[in-house]
Coordinates of C-alpha atoms and ligand atoms in Angstrom, one line a residue:
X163 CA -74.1 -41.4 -141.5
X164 CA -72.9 -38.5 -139.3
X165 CA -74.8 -39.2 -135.8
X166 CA -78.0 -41.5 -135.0
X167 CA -80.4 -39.8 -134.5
X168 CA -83.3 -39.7 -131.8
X169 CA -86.7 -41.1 -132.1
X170 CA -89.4 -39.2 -130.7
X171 CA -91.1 -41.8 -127.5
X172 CA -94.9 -41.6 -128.1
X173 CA -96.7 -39.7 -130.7
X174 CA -100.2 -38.9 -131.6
X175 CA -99.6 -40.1 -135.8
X176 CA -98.1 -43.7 -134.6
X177 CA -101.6 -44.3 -133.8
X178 CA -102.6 -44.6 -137.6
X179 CA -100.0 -47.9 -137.9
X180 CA -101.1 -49.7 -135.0
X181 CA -105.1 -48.9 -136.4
X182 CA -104.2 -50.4 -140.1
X183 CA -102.3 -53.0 -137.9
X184 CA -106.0 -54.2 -136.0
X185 CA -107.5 -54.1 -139.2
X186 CA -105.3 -56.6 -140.3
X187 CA -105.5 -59.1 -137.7
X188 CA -108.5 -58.9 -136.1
X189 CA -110.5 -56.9 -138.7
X190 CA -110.1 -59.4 -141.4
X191 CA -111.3 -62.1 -139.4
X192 CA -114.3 -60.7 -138.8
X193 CA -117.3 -62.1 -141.0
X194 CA -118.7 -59.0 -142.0
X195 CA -117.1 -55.4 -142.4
X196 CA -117.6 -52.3 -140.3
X197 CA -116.6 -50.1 -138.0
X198 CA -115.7 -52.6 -135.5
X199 CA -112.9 -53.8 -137.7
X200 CA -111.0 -51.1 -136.2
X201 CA -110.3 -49.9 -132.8
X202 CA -113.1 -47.6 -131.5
X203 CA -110.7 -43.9 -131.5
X204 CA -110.3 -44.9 -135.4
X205 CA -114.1 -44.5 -136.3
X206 CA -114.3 -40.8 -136.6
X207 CA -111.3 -41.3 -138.8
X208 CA -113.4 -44.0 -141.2
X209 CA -117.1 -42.4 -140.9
X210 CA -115.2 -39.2 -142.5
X211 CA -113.2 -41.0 -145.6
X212 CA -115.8 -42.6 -147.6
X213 CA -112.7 -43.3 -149.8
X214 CA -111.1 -45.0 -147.1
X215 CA -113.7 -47.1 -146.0
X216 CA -114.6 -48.3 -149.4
X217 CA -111.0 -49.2 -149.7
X218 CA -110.6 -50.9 -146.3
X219 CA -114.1 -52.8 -147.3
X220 CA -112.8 -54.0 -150.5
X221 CA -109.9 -55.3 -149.3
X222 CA -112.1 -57.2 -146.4
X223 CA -114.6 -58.3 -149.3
X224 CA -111.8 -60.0 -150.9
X225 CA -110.0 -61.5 -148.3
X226 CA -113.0 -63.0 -146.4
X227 CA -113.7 -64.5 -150.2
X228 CA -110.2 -66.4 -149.9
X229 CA -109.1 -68.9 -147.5
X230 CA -107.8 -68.5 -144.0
X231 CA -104.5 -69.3 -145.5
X232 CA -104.3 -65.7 -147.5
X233 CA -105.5 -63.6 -144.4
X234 CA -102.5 -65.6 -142.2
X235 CA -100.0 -64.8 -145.2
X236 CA -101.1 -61.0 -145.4
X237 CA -100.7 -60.7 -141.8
X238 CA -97.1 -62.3 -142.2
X239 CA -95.9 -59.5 -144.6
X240 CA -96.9 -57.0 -142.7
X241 CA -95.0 -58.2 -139.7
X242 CA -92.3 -59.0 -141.9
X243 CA -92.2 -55.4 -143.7
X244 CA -92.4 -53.9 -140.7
X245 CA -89.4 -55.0 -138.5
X246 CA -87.8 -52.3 -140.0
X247 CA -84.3 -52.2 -137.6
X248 CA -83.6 -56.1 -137.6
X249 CA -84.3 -56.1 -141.6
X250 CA -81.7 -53.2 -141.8
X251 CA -79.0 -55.1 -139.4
X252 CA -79.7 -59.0 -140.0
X253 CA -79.4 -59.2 -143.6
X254 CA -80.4 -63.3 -143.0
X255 CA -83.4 -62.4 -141.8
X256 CA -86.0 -64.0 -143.8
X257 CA -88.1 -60.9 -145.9
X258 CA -92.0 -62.6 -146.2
X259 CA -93.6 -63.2 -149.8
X260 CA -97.3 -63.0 -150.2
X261 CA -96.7 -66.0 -151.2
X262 CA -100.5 -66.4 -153.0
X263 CA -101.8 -65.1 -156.8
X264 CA -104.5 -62.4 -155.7
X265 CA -102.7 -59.6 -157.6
X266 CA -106.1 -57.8 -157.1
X267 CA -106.2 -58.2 -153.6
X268 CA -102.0 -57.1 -153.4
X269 CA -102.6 -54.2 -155.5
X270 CA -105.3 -53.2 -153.3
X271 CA -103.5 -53.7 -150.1
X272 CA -100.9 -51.4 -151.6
X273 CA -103.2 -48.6 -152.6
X274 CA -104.8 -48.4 -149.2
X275 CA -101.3 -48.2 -147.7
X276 CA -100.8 -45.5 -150.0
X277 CA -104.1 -43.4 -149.0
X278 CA -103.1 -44.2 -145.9
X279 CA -100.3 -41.8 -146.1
X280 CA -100.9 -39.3 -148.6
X281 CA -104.7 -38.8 -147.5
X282 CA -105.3 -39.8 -144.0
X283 CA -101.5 -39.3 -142.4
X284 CA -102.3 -35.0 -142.5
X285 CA -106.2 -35.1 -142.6
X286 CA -107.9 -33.4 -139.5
X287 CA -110.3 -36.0 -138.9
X288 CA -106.7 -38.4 -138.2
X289 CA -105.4 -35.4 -136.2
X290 CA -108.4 -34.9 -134.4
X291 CA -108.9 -39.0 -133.3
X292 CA -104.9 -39.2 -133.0
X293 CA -104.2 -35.7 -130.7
X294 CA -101.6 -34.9 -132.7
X295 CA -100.7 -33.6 -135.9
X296 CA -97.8 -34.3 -138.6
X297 CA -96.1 -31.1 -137.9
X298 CA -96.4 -31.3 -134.2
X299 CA -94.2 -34.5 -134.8
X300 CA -91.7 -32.7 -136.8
X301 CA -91.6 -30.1 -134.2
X302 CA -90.6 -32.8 -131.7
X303 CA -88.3 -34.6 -133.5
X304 CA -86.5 -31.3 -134.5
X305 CA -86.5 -30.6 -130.6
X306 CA -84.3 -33.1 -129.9
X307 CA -81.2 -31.2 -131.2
X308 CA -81.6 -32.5 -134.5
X309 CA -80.8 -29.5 -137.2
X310 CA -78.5 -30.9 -139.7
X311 CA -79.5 -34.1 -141.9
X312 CA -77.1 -36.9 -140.7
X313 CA -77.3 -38.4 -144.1
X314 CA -75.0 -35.8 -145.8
X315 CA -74.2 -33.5 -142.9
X316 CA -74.5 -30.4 -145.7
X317 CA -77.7 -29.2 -145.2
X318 CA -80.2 -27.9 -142.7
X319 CA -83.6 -29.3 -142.2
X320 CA -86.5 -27.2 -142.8
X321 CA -86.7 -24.6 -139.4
X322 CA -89.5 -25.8 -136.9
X323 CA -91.6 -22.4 -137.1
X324 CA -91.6 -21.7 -140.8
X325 CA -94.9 -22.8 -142.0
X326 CA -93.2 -26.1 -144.4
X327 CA -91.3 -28.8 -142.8
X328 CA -88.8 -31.4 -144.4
X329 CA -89.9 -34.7 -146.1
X330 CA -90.1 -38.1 -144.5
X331 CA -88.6 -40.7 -146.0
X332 CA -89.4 -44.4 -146.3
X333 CA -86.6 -45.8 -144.9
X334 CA -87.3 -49.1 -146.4
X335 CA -89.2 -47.2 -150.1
X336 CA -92.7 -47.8 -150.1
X337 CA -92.7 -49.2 -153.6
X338 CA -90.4 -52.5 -152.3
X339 CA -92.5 -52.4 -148.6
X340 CA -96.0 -51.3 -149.1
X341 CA -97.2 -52.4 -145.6
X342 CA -94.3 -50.2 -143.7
X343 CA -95.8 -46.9 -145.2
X344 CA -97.3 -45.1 -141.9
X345 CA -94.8 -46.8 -139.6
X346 CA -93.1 -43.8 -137.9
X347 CA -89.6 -46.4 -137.4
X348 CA -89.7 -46.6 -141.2
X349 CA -90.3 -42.5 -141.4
X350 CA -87.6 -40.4 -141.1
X351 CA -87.4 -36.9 -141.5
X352 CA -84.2 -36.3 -144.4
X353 CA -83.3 -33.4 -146.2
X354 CA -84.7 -32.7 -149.9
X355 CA -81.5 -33.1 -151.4
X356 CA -80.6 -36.6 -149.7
X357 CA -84.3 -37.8 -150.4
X358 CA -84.5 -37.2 -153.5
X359 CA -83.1 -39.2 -156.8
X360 CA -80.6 -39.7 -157.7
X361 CA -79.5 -40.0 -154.1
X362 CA -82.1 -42.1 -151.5
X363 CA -85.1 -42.1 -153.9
X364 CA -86.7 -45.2 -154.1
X365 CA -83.5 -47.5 -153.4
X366 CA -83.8 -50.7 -151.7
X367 CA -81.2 -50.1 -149.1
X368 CA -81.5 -53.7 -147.6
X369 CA -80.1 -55.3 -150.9
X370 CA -76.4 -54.3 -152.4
X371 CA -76.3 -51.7 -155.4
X372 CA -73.7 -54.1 -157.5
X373 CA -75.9 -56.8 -157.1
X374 CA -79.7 -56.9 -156.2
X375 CA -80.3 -60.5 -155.4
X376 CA -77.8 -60.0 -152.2
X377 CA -78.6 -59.0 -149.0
X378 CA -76.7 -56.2 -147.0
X379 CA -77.2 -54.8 -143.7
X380 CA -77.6 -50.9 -143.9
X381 CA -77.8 -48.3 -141.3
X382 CA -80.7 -48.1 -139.3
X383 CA -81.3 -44.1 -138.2
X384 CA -81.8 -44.7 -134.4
X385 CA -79.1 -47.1 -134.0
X386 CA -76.2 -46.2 -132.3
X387 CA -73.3 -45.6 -134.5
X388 CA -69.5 -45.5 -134.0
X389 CA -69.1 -42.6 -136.6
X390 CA -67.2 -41.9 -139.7
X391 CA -63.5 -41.0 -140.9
X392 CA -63.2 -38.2 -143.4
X393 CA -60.0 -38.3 -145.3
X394 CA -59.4 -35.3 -147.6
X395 CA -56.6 -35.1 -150.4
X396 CA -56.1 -32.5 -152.8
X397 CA -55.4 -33.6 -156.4
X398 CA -54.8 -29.9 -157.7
X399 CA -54.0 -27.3 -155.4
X400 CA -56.1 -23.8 -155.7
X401 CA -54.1 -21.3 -158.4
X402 CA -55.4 -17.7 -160.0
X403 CA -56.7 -19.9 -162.8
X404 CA -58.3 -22.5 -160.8
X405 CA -59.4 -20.8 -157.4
X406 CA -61.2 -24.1 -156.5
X407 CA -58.4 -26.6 -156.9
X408 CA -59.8 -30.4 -157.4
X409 CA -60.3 -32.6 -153.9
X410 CA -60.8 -36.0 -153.2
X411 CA -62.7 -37.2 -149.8
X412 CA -62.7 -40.7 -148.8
X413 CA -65.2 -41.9 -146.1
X414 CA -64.1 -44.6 -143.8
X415 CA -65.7 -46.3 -140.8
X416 CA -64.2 -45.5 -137.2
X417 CA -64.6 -49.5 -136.0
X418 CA -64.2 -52.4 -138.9
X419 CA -67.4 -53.9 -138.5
X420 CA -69.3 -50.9 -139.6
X421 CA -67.0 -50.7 -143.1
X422 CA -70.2 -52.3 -145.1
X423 CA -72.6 -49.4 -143.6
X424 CA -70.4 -46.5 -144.8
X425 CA -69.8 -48.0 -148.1
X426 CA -73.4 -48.9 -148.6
X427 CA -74.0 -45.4 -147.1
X428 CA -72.1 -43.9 -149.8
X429 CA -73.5 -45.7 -152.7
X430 CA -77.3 -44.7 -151.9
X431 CA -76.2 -40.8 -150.7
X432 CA -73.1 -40.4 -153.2
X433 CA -71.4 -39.5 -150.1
X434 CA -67.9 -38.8 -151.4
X435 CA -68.8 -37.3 -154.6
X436 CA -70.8 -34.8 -152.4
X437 CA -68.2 -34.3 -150.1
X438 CA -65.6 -33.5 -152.8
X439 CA -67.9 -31.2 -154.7
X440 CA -68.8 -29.3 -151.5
X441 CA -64.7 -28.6 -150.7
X442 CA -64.1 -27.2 -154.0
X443 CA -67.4 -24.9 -153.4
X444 CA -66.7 -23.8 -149.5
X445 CA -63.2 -24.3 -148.9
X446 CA -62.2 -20.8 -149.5
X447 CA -64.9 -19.2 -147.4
X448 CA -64.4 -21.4 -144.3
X449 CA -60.6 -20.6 -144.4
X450 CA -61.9 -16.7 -144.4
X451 CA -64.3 -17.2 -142.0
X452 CA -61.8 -18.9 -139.9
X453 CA -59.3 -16.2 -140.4
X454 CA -62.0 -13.5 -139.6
X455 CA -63.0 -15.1 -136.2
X456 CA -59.2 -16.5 -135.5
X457 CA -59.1 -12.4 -135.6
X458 CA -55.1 -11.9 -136.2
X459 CA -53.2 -8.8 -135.6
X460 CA -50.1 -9.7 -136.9
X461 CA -49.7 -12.3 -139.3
X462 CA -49.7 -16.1 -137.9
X463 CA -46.5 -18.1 -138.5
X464 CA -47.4 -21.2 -140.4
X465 CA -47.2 -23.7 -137.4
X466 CA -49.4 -21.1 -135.3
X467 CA -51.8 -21.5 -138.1
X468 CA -51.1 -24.7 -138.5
X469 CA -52.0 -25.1 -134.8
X470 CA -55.3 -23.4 -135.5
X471 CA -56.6 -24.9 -137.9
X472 CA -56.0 -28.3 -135.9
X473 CA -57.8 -26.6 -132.5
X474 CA -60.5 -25.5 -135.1
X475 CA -61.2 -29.1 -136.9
X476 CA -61.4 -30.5 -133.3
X477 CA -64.3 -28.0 -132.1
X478 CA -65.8 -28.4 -135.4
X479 CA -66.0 -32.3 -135.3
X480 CA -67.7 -32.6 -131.4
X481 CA -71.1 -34.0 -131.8
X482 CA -72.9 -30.8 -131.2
X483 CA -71.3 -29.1 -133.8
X484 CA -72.3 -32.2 -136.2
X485 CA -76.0 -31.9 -135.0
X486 CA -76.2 -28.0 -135.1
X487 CA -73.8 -26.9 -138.3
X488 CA -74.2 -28.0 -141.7
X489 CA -71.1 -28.6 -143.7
X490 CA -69.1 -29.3 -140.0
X491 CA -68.2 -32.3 -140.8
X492 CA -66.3 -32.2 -143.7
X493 CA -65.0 -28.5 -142.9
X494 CA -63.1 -30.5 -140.1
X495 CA -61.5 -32.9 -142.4
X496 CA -60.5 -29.4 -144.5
X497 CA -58.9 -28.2 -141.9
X498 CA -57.4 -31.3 -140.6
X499 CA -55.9 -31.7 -143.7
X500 CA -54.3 -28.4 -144.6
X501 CA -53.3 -28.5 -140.5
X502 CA -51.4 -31.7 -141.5
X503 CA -50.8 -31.9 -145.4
X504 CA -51.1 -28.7 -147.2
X505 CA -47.9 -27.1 -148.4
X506 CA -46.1 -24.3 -146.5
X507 CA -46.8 -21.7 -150.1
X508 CA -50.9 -23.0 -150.0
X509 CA -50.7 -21.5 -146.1
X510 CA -48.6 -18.3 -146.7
X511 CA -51.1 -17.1 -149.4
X512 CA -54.2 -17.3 -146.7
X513 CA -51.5 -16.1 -144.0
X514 CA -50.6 -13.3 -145.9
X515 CA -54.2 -12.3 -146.3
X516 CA -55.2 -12.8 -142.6
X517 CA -54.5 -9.4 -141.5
X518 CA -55.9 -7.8 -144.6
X519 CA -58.9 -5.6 -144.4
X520 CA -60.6 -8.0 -146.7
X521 CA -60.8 -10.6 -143.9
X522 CA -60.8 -8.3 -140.7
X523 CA -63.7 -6.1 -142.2
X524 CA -65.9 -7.8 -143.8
X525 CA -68.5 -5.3 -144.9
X526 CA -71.9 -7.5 -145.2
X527 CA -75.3 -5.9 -146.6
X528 CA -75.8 -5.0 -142.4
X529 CA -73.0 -3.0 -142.1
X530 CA -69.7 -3.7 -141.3
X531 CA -69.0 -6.5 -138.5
X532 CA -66.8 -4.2 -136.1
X533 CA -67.3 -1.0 -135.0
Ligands
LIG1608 ZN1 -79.1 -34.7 -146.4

């Protein structure tokens, strides 16, 4: 991924995890069910979902019905499905099975893990007991200089003060890990296009893609991360016929022992395949964008643009640039490349053009951008 990003500290909505959570452990082993199988703030939250308490009493029914054995073993999933950052770096680390038959009482632990998060996550009676809502979460985590999705780097979460925000994503899909479905370490805030299939979807990113028996460790989002290597090469070069040319990007690792994160990075995101696509689509504007603002009076030599594009891949690859502007990434390893690689002909044509009016005078539906 482009840069870790930063968790929020404390929140109002982790409060609805760590209620399930009591429920759980000390709820179950109460005799009978009721509102004291939760912690007191929660019992707003339950007098007001009939459908949850109904759910939450089932399940309790159930349970109380089976041996102490099952109540230890459902306690020991959830535990297990919710270490989500040592799951996604210890790939030995033992995943828990229910280990028992009750597919009743498993399909019903999954379907109030479910209403947990579509129903109560955004009701008012949660926002209300929690002191905070959903979008106030979003708000925060988008506070911490977090614009651009580090899962693709090409596009923008959703902006803070329109009245939609971007999906969260189960980091570890709630179809494989029920239990881990309201646990803000397992929600992370992702763009549309990365969280959706046939990108992130509803992979299981702690086994390998080739083969889903193994283990692999994957990135976990609030980790710290040594970063990534863009390396572009261009297959055909942009002619009149074919404007866009055809590019290859390869991702690398910047320190060896993170190699299996960015490949298994690229096979849930279809990094590279993104990453080409998007050159053949922007590379023409970013070099006239870069020519506008490089703002040339006489036409650049081609190691003074070479030069420039080198001074601008740097600027464009600091981390505040990766956190702030979408497509930076890769519009670095663009640049660095045609700084390095491309032909002296490929950077006459866009030297010859740099003083043009075309570039200088961009007329935009505002008006023109000089006076
Ligand atoms: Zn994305």
């Amino acid at each position: 991924m482009l840069y870790e990003l930063k968790y929020v500290s404390t929140h109002g909505v982790y409060k609805l995890h760590t209620a399930i959570g009591y429920f759980l452990s000390d709820g179950l082993n109460r005799t009978k069910f009721g509102e004291e199988c939760f912690p007191s703030w929660f019992r707003p939250v339950l007098s007001a979902s009939p459908s949850l308490r109904s759910k939450a009493s089932s399940i309790h029914r159930k349970a109380r019905r089976s041996n102490k054995g099952i109540r230890d073993a459902i306690h020991r999933v959830w535990i297990s499905q919710n270490q989500v950052q040592k799951l996604c770096s210890t790939p030995s680390l033992k995943l828990e099975d229910w280990g028992f038959k009750n597919e009743r009482l498993i399909k019903e632990l999954k379907g109030l893990f479910s209403y947990l998060y579509e129903n109560t996550l955004e009701s008012k009676s949660f926002e209300k007991a929690g002191g905070n809502s959903l979008k106030d979460h979003y708000n925060k985590f988008r506070n911490l200089d977090q614009r651009v999705c580090p899962f693709c780097g090409l596009c923008y979460y959703e902006d803070r003060e329109s009245k939609t925000r971007s999906a969260y994503d189960h980091w570890l899909a709630r179809t494989h890990y029920p239990l881990a479905a309201v646990n803000f370490q397992n929600l992370v805030p992702m763009c549309d296009s990365c969280n959706k299939r046939p990108r992130k979807g509803t992979k299981n990113i702690l086994f390998q893609s080739a083969d889903p028996s193994k283990r692999q460790s994957f990135y976990y989002p609030y980790n710290k991360i040594c970063g990534i290597k863009i390396e572009v090469t261009c297959l055909t070069k942009p002619n009149p016929s074919n404007p866009r040319g055809k590019w290859s990007v390869k991702t690398t690792a910047s320190t060896v022992v993170e190699e299996p994160l960015v490949k298994a990075w690229d096979a849930v995101f279809d990094i590279e395949t993104r990453f080409s696509a998007r050159i053949m689509e922007g590379l023409d504007g970013w070099m006239k964008d870069f020519l506008n603002v490089k703002d040339y009076r006489t036409t650049p030599t081609l190691p003074t643009l070479r030069e420039d594009l080198s001074t601008r891949a740097a600027w464009l690859a600091m981390p505040n640039q990766l956190k702030k502007r979408a497509e930076s990434a890769l519009e670095s390893a663009a640049f660095s490349y045609l700084a390095a690689e491309a032909s002296d002909p490929v950077l006459a044509g866009y030297a010859r053009i740099s003083t043009s009016p075309a570039i200088q005078e961009i007329p935009t539906v505002l008006g023109k951008n000089r006076n």
